[in-house]
Coordinates of C-alpha atoms and ligand atoms in Angstrom, one line a residue:
M7 CA 0.0 0.0 0.0
K8 CA 2.9 2.3 0.8
S9 CA 4.3 2.0 -2.7
G10 CA 0.8 2.7 -4.1
F11 CA 0.7 5.9 -2.1
K12 CA 4.1 6.9 -3.4
K13 CA 2.9 6.4 -7.0
L14 CA 0.0 8.7 -6.2
S15 CA 2.3 11.3 -4.9
F16 CA 4.1 11.3 -8.2
S17 CA 0.9 11.7 -10.1
F18 CA 0.3 14.8 -8.1
L19 CA 3.9 16.0 -8.2
S20 CA 3.4 18.5 -11.0
I21 CA 0.4 20.1 -9.3
T22 CA 2.1 20.2 -5.8
C23 CA 5.5 21.4 -7.0
L24 CA 4.0 24.1 -9.1
S25 CA 1.9 25.2 -6.2
L26 CA 4.8 25.3 -3.7
F27 CA 7.0 27.1 -6.1
S28 CA 4.5 29.7 -6.9
L29 CA 3.6 30.3 -3.3
H30 CA 7.2 30.7 -2.4
I31 CA 7.9 33.5 -4.9
Q32 CA 4.5 35.0 -4.2
A33 CA 4.4 38.4 -2.5
H34 CA 4.8 38.6 1.2
T35 CA 2.3 41.5 1.5
I36 CA -1.2 41.9 0.2
L37 CA -3.4 44.9 0.3
I38 CA -7.1 44.5 -0.2
K39 CA -8.8 47.8 -1.0
N40 CA -12.2 49.2 -1.9
A41 CA -13.9 46.5 0.2
Y42 CA -17.1 46.3 2.2
I43 CA -15.5 44.7 5.3
M44 CA -17.6 42.5 7.7
P45 CA -15.0 41.7 10.3
M46 CA -17.3 39.4 12.4
T47 CA -15.4 40.3 15.6
Q48 CA -17.5 40.4 18.8
N49 CA -19.6 43.6 18.4
G50 CA -17.4 44.7 15.5
K51 CA -18.9 47.2 13.1
D52 CA -18.7 46.8 9.3
I53 CA -16.3 49.1 7.4
P54 CA -18.3 50.2 4.3
V55 CA -15.2 51.2 2.3
G56 CA -12.1 49.8 3.8
E57 CA -8.7 48.2 3.4
I58 CA -7.0 45.2 4.9
F59 CA -3.2 44.7 4.9
I60 CA -1.7 41.2 5.1
E61 CA 1.9 40.6 6.0
N62 CA 3.0 37.0 5.5
D63 CA 0.3 34.9 7.2
K64 CA -1.3 37.6 9.4
I65 CA -3.6 40.6 9.1
T66 CA -1.5 43.6 10.3
A67 CA -3.8 46.5 9.5
I68 CA -7.5 47.0 8.9
G69 CA -9.4 50.2 8.5
T70 CA -10.8 52.8 6.1
Q71 CA -7.2 53.4 4.9
V72 CA -4.1 51.5 6.0
N73 CA -1.4 53.6 4.2
A74 CA 0.8 50.7 3.3
K75 CA 2.4 49.6 0.1
A76 CA 2.0 45.9 -0.8
D77 CA 3.5 43.5 -3.4
T78 CA 0.0 42.4 -4.4
I79 CA -3.0 44.7 -4.5
I80 CA -6.5 43.3 -4.7
D81 CA -9.2 45.7 -5.7
A82 CA -12.4 44.3 -4.1
N83 CA -14.4 46.7 -6.2
G84 CA -17.0 47.2 -3.5
G85 CA -17.3 43.4 -2.8
F86 CA -17.9 42.0 0.7
V87 CA -14.8 40.8 2.6
L88 CA -15.6 38.2 5.3
P89 CA -13.6 35.8 7.3
G90 CA -13.4 32.5 5.6
F91 CA -16.1 30.1 6.8
V92 CA -15.2 27.5 9.4
D93 CA -16.6 24.0 8.8
T94 CA -16.7 22.5 12.4
H95 CA -17.3 18.9 11.3
S96 CA -16.6 17.0 8.1
H97 CA -15.8 13.5 6.7
L98 CA -13.9 14.4 3.5
W99 CA -12.9 10.8 2.9
V100 CA -16.5 10.0 1.8
N101 CA -15.9 12.2 -1.2
L102 CA -15.6 9.3 -3.7
M103 CA -19.2 8.3 -3.0
R104 CA -21.1 11.2 -4.6
G105 CA -24.5 10.1 -5.9
Q106 CA -24.3 6.7 -4.1
F107 CA -26.8 7.6 -1.3
R108 CA -30.1 7.1 -3.0
N109 CA -32.7 7.4 -0.2
A110 CA -35.0 4.4 -0.4
E111 CA -32.7 2.8 -3.0
G112 CA -29.7 2.9 -0.7
K113 CA -29.1 4.6 2.6
F114 CA -26.0 6.5 3.6
F115 CA -24.6 4.3 6.4
P116 CA -24.8 0.8 4.7
I117 CA -23.5 2.0 1.4
S118 CA -20.7 4.2 2.8
N119 CA -19.6 1.4 5.2
E120 CA -19.3 -1.0 2.3
L121 CA -17.4 1.3 0.0
A122 CA -15.2 2.5 2.9
K123 CA -13.7 -1.0 3.4
N124 CA -12.4 -0.9 -0.1
M125 CA -10.7 2.5 0.0
T126 CA -7.0 2.6 -0.6
P127 CA -4.6 5.4 0.7
Q128 CA -4.7 6.8 -2.9
D129 CA -8.5 6.9 -2.8
T130 CA -8.3 8.6 0.5
Y131 CA -5.9 11.2 -0.8
L132 CA -8.0 12.0 -3.8
A133 CA -11.3 12.1 -1.8
M134 CA -9.9 14.4 0.9
Y135 CA -7.9 16.6 -1.6
S136 CA -10.8 17.1 -3.9
G137 CA -13.1 17.6 -1.0
A138 CA -10.9 20.2 0.6
L139 CA -10.6 22.1 -2.7
E140 CA -14.4 22.1 -2.9
L141 CA -14.6 23.5 0.6
I142 CA -12.1 26.3 -0.3
S143 CA -14.1 27.1 -3.5
N144 CA -17.1 27.6 -1.2
G145 CA -15.2 30.2 0.9
I146 CA -14.5 27.6 3.7
T147 CA -10.9 28.3 4.9
T148 CA -10.9 25.9 8.0
T149 CA -12.3 22.4 8.3
A150 CA -12.5 20.0 11.3
D151 CA -12.2 16.7 9.5
F152 CA -13.4 13.6 11.4
F153 CA -11.4 10.9 9.6
D154 CA -12.9 7.6 10.7
N155 CA -11.7 5.3 7.9
I156 CA -8.0 4.7 8.8
H157 CA -7.0 1.1 8.0
G158 CA -3.3 1.7 8.6
P159 CA -0.5 4.3 8.8
A160 CA -0.6 5.0 5.0
W161 CA -4.3 6.0 5.2
G162 CA -3.5 8.5 8.0
E163 CA -0.5 9.9 6.0
A164 CA -2.6 10.2 2.8
G165 CA -5.3 12.2 4.7
L166 CA -2.8 14.6 6.3
K167 CA -1.0 15.1 3.0
A168 CA -4.2 15.8 1.2
L169 CA -5.2 18.5 3.7
Q170 CA -1.7 20.0 3.6
D171 CA -1.5 20.0 -0.2
S172 CA -5.0 21.6 -0.6
G173 CA -4.0 24.8 1.3
I174 CA -6.9 24.6 3.8
R175 CA -6.5 25.2 7.5
A176 CA -7.5 22.0 9.2
I177 CA -7.7 19.8 12.3
M178 CA -7.6 16.2 11.2
Y179 CA -9.3 14.2 13.9
Y180 CA -7.6 10.8 13.7
G181 CA -10.1 7.9 14.1
G182 CA -10.5 4.2 13.8
P183 CA -10.9 1.9 10.8
D184 CA -14.7 1.9 10.8
K185 CA -17.8 2.9 12.7
T186 CA -18.4 -0.3 14.6
T187 CA -16.6 1.0 17.8
I188 CA -15.1 -2.5 18.2
K189 CA -11.5 -1.8 17.1
P190 CA -9.3 0.7 18.8
I191 CA -7.7 3.8 17.3
D192 CA -4.1 3.3 16.5
L193 CA -2.6 5.8 19.0
N194 CA 1.0 4.9 18.1
N195 CA 0.4 6.0 14.5
L196 CA -1.4 9.1 15.7
Q197 CA 1.7 10.0 17.7
K198 CA 4.0 9.4 14.7
L199 CA 1.8 11.4 12.4
K200 CA 1.9 14.3 14.8
Q201 CA 5.5 14.9 13.8
Q202 CA 4.3 15.7 10.3
T203 CA 1.8 18.3 11.3
T204 CA 2.2 22.0 10.6
S205 CA 0.8 25.1 12.2
R206 CA -1.9 25.1 9.5
V207 CA -2.9 21.4 9.7
N208 CA -3.0 19.8 13.1
L209 CA -4.4 16.6 14.6
G210 CA -7.2 15.8 16.9
L211 CA -9.0 12.6 18.0
A212 CA -12.0 11.3 16.2
W213 CA -13.5 9.5 19.2
R214 CA -16.5 7.2 19.4
I215 CA -18.1 5.8 22.4
P216 CA -19.2 2.1 22.6
R217 CA -22.2 1.3 20.5
N218 CA -23.2 -1.1 23.4
L219 CA -23.2 1.4 26.3
Q220 CA -23.1 -1.4 28.8
D221 CA -19.8 -2.8 27.4
E222 CA -17.3 -1.9 30.1
T223 CA -14.4 -3.5 28.3
N224 CA -15.1 -1.2 25.3
W225 CA -15.4 1.8 27.6
A226 CA -12.0 1.0 29.1
M227 CA -10.5 1.0 25.6
R228 CA -12.2 4.3 24.8
D229 CA -11.0 5.8 28.1
V230 CA -7.4 5.1 27.1
E231 CA -7.9 7.0 23.8
Y232 CA -9.7 9.9 25.5
K233 CA -7.0 10.3 28.2
M234 CA -4.2 10.2 25.7
A235 CA -5.8 13.1 23.7
I236 CA -6.3 15.1 26.9
K237 CA -2.8 14.5 28.0
Q238 CA -1.4 15.5 24.5
N239 CA -3.7 18.6 24.3
L240 CA -5.5 17.2 21.2
P241 CA -9.0 18.4 20.5
I242 CA -11.6 15.6 20.5
Q243 CA -14.8 15.3 18.5
V244 CA -17.5 12.7 19.3
H245 CA -20.8 11.8 17.5
I246 CA -24.1 11.6 19.2
S247 CA -26.4 9.7 16.9
G248 CA -28.3 6.4 16.9
D249 CA -29.4 6.3 20.6
A250 CA -28.5 9.9 21.0
N251 CA -30.2 10.5 24.3
A252 CA -28.5 7.6 26.1
M253 CA -25.2 8.5 24.4
F254 CA -25.4 12.1 25.6
N255 CA -26.3 10.9 29.1
A256 CA -23.3 8.5 29.1
L257 CA -20.9 11.3 28.2
I258 CA -22.3 13.5 31.0
Q259 CA -22.4 10.7 33.7
R260 CA -18.9 9.4 32.8
K261 CA -17.6 13.0 32.9
Y262 CA -16.2 12.9 29.4
L263 CA -17.4 16.5 28.5
S264 CA -14.6 19.1 28.7
P265 CA -13.4 22.2 26.8
A266 CA -11.4 19.8 24.6
V267 CA -14.6 18.1 23.3
T268 CA -17.0 19.0 20.5
V269 CA -20.2 17.0 20.4
V270 CA -21.6 16.5 17.0
H271 CA -25.3 16.0 15.9
A272 CA -27.0 16.8 19.2
T273 CA -30.3 17.6 17.4
D274 CA -32.3 15.7 20.0
A275 CA -30.5 17.0 23.1
T276 CA -32.7 18.1 26.0
P277 CA -32.3 21.5 27.6
Q278 CA -30.9 19.7 30.7
Q279 CA -28.3 17.9 28.6
L280 CA -27.3 21.1 26.9
D281 CA -27.0 22.9 30.3
A282 CA -24.7 20.1 31.5
L283 CA -22.6 20.5 28.4
E284 CA -22.4 24.2 28.8
Q285 CA -21.2 23.8 32.4
T286 CA -18.2 21.8 31.3
G287 CA -17.2 24.3 28.6
A288 CA -17.6 21.7 25.8
A289 CA -18.7 22.7 22.3
L290 CA -21.4 21.7 19.8
S291 CA -21.2 21.2 16.0
L292 CA -24.5 21.4 14.2
T293 CA -24.7 20.2 10.6
P294 CA -28.1 21.3 9.2
L295 CA -27.7 19.9 5.7
S296 CA -26.6 16.4 6.7
E297 CA -28.8 16.2 9.8
H298 CA -31.9 16.9 7.7
R299 CA -30.7 14.5 5.0
V300 CA -30.3 11.5 7.2
G301 CA -33.4 12.3 9.2
Y302 CA -31.8 13.1 12.5
G303 CA -34.4 15.8 12.9
L304 CA -34.7 19.5 12.3
T305 CA -31.6 21.5 13.2
H306 CA -33.4 24.3 15.0
I307 CA -30.5 26.6 15.9
E308 CA -32.5 28.4 18.6
H309 CA -32.8 25.2 20.6
F310 CA -29.1 25.4 21.3
S311 CA -28.9 29.0 22.3
R312 CA -27.9 28.1 25.9
V313 CA -24.5 26.7 24.6
S314 CA -21.8 29.3 24.2
R315 CA -19.4 27.4 22.0
Q316 CA -21.1 26.2 18.8
G317 CA -20.6 26.3 15.0
L318 CA -21.9 24.9 11.8
G319 CA -20.4 21.9 9.9
I320 CA -20.8 20.4 6.4
D321 CA -20.4 16.8 7.7
G322 CA -18.9 15.6 4.4
N323 CA -19.6 17.3 1.0
T324 CA -21.0 14.1 -0.3
L325 CA -23.6 13.5 2.4
A326 CA -24.5 17.2 2.5
G327 CA -24.7 17.2 -1.3
S328 CA -22.0 19.9 -1.6
G329 CA -19.5 21.7 0.5
D330 CA -21.7 24.8 0.4
M331 CA -21.8 26.8 3.6
F332 CA -24.3 29.3 2.2
D333 CA -26.7 26.3 1.7
N334 CA -26.1 25.3 5.2
I335 CA -26.7 28.7 6.7
R336 CA -29.8 29.2 4.5
L337 CA -31.3 25.9 5.7
A338 CA -30.7 26.9 9.3
A339 CA -32.4 30.3 8.7
L340 CA -35.4 28.8 6.9
T341 CA -35.9 26.0 9.5
M342 CA -36.0 28.7 12.2
S343 CA -38.5 30.9 10.5
G344 CA -40.6 28.0 9.4
Y345 CA -40.6 26.3 12.8
N346 CA -41.6 29.5 14.6
K347 CA -43.9 30.7 11.8
D348 CA -42.1 34.0 12.2
E349 CA -39.9 35.6 9.5
T350 CA -38.2 37.8 12.1
K351 CA -36.7 34.9 14.1
P352 CA -33.4 34.3 12.2
D353 CA -30.8 37.0 12.7
P354 CA -28.7 36.8 9.5
R355 CA -25.7 38.3 11.2
Q356 CA -25.8 35.8 14.0
L357 CA -25.9 33.0 11.4
L358 CA -22.8 34.4 9.7
E359 CA -21.1 34.6 13.1
L360 CA -21.9 30.9 13.6
A361 CA -20.3 30.1 10.3
T362 CA -17.2 32.2 11.1
R363 CA -16.0 33.4 14.5
R364 CA -18.2 31.2 16.7
G365 CA -17.3 28.1 14.6
A366 CA -13.6 28.9 15.1
E367 CA -14.1 29.3 18.8
A368 CA -16.1 26.0 19.0
I369 CA -13.1 24.0 17.6
G370 CA -10.5 25.8 19.7
L371 CA -9.1 28.0 16.9
G372 CA -10.8 31.3 18.0
K373 CA -7.5 33.0 18.7
I374 CA -6.2 32.2 15.2
T375 CA -9.1 32.5 12.7
G376 CA -12.8 33.2 12.3
S377 CA -12.7 37.0 12.3
L378 CA -10.9 39.8 10.6
A379 CA -8.7 41.6 13.1
V380 CA -5.1 42.7 13.6
G381 CA -3.0 39.7 14.7
K382 CA -5.4 37.1 13.3
R383 CA -4.2 34.7 10.5
A384 CA -5.3 36.1 7.1
D385 CA -8.1 33.6 6.3
L386 CA -10.7 35.4 4.3
Q387 CA -13.0 35.5 1.3
I388 CA -14.3 38.2 -1.1
I389 CA -17.8 37.9 -2.2
Q390 CA -18.8 39.8 -5.4
P391 CA -22.5 40.7 -5.8
N392 CA -22.0 41.1 -9.6
T393 CA -24.3 38.2 -10.6
L394 CA -28.0 37.9 -11.3
N395 CA -28.7 36.2 -8.0
M396 CA -27.4 39.2 -6.1
S397 CA -28.5 42.0 -8.5
G398 CA -30.8 44.7 -7.4
Y399 CA -29.0 45.4 -4.1
A400 CA -28.9 49.1 -3.2
G401 CA -28.2 48.9 0.5
G402 CA -30.3 47.4 3.2
D403 CA -28.8 44.6 5.3
P404 CA -25.7 43.0 3.8
A405 CA -26.0 40.0 6.2
A406 CA -29.5 39.3 5.0
L407 CA -28.3 39.6 1.4
L408 CA -25.5 37.1 1.9
V409 CA -27.6 34.6 3.9
Y410 CA -30.5 34.5 1.5
S411 CA -28.9 35.3 -1.9
A412 CA -25.2 34.5 -2.0
K413 CA -23.8 31.4 -3.8
K414 CA -20.5 29.8 -4.4
D415 CA -20.3 31.6 -7.8
N416 CA -20.0 34.9 -5.9
I417 CA -16.8 34.0 -4.2
S418 CA -14.0 35.6 -6.2
V419 CA -11.1 35.5 -3.8
V420 CA -10.0 33.1 -1.0
I421 CA -6.9 33.7 1.1
I422 CA -5.8 31.2 3.7
D423 CA -2.8 31.7 6.0
G424 CA -2.0 34.8 4.0
K425 CA -1.7 32.9 0.7
L426 CA -3.8 33.7 -2.3
I427 CA -5.5 30.4 -3.2
V428 CA -8.4 31.5 -5.3
K429 CA -8.5 34.6 -7.5
D430 CA -11.3 35.6 -10.0
G431 CA -13.1 32.5 -8.8
K432 CA -10.4 30.2 -9.9
F433 CA -7.6 28.3 -8.1
L434 CA -4.1 29.6 -8.8
N435 CA -1.6 26.9 -9.5
I436 CA -4.0 24.0 -9.2
S437 CA -5.6 22.3 -12.2
T438 CA -9.0 21.4 -10.9
D439 CA -9.9 19.7 -14.2
E440 CA -7.0 17.2 -13.5
V441 CA -8.1 16.7 -9.9
I442 CA -11.7 16.1 -11.0
K443 CA -10.6 13.6 -13.7
Q444 CA -8.5 11.6 -11.2
T445 CA -11.2 11.7 -8.6
H446 CA -13.8 10.4 -11.0
T447 CA -11.5 7.5 -12.1
A448 CA -10.8 6.6 -8.5
A449 CA -14.5 6.6 -7.6
K450 CA -15.3 4.3 -10.6
Q451 CA -12.5 1.9 -9.6
L452 CA -13.6 1.9 -6.0
L453 CA -17.1 1.0 -7.0
Q454 CA -15.9 -1.8 -9.2
R455 CA -13.7 -3.3 -6.4
A456 CA -16.6 -3.1 -3.9
Q457 CA -18.9 -4.9 -6.3
Q458 CA -16.6 -7.8 -7.0
P459 CA -17.8 -11.0 -5.4
Ligands
ZN29 ZN1 -19.9 13.1 11.4

């Protein structure tokens, strides 16, 4: 398998080398001017005509005029500049299974479990690389990727390399080989992989609790994983699904909630359970598109208002249908107004905050990203309202405009860690046509292997 992975690396060599070379000679300073800046800081006000100055990986000035000369000047031409979106929970490895989940003809879990067993490290690389690029093209600059299909060290390496090569900021939560919760997570490999991490792509623990909540042997195994992560300062994500109520209670009673933990899919949580979570400082990840799709229930954001640390997640582009954070926000907004029979209920700005600053805070990256402020890493997007779907805007509420009207096509620029990744809506230095071709081929071959008797 290892040699297969090397072969894959060669097939991507031209893309990666070109990318690194170009980034290396790229300017160290960027000035964004003529921008409508929405900083998304706590109580921060919009700057209707402003500038942002970026030096290396950080924002070093922001205001109406920053009086600085830069190597690269980007004229936002009145477009909206926002922090990049933060995807607080994903499974990018599922990205070779688009179209396979066919509702009555084939549900997500049985199909994805079957295909997952047949995935090679090469498949994993392509799934996660193409998935991360899709997120970036949707203005998502940070992802929290729950990688729970690791069959050996090569799979872990492939996933980490895919995230690093894509340019996205990420926490890769290192998990087990499947969803059965029978097999342990390979903590030795996790430790080894930690040496390959960078300040942009780090590791966490993709933790699961025993499917049989009475199985104390399994709890003992899970306890070792949890304690290792706490000791090593690794963030932890855990799913609450299936018997969600009992699972949430088990987490509370066994004292596994802590500031290091993000609980995912708590759509059914009771107010008492949410209060218990809040007291421990743990966080929530809500994934409206996927939670609605697999029938977990309605993601009614208001229900979770008692929890300070929370954000939105895509939960895998394939299950959600796409890596589109605007779709996710819009669904959350419409669920809220429909549920309450009240169009005034959703606050568009609060929803944008959930997708940016609050999401970053939920996954422990609030000091680094999620808002536009001096000292923060330069992770941002420019949204151009020069398309038919955003035409006719003459003022009003820009947050409402973005939440209800903006689409991926409006994203013209994406900068991550101070590096210009997308310009004029296109990736610099990455041939997406080639990536799409290779990903299609890998998906086809995966299906053939899985269907072999
Ligand atoms: Zn998940």
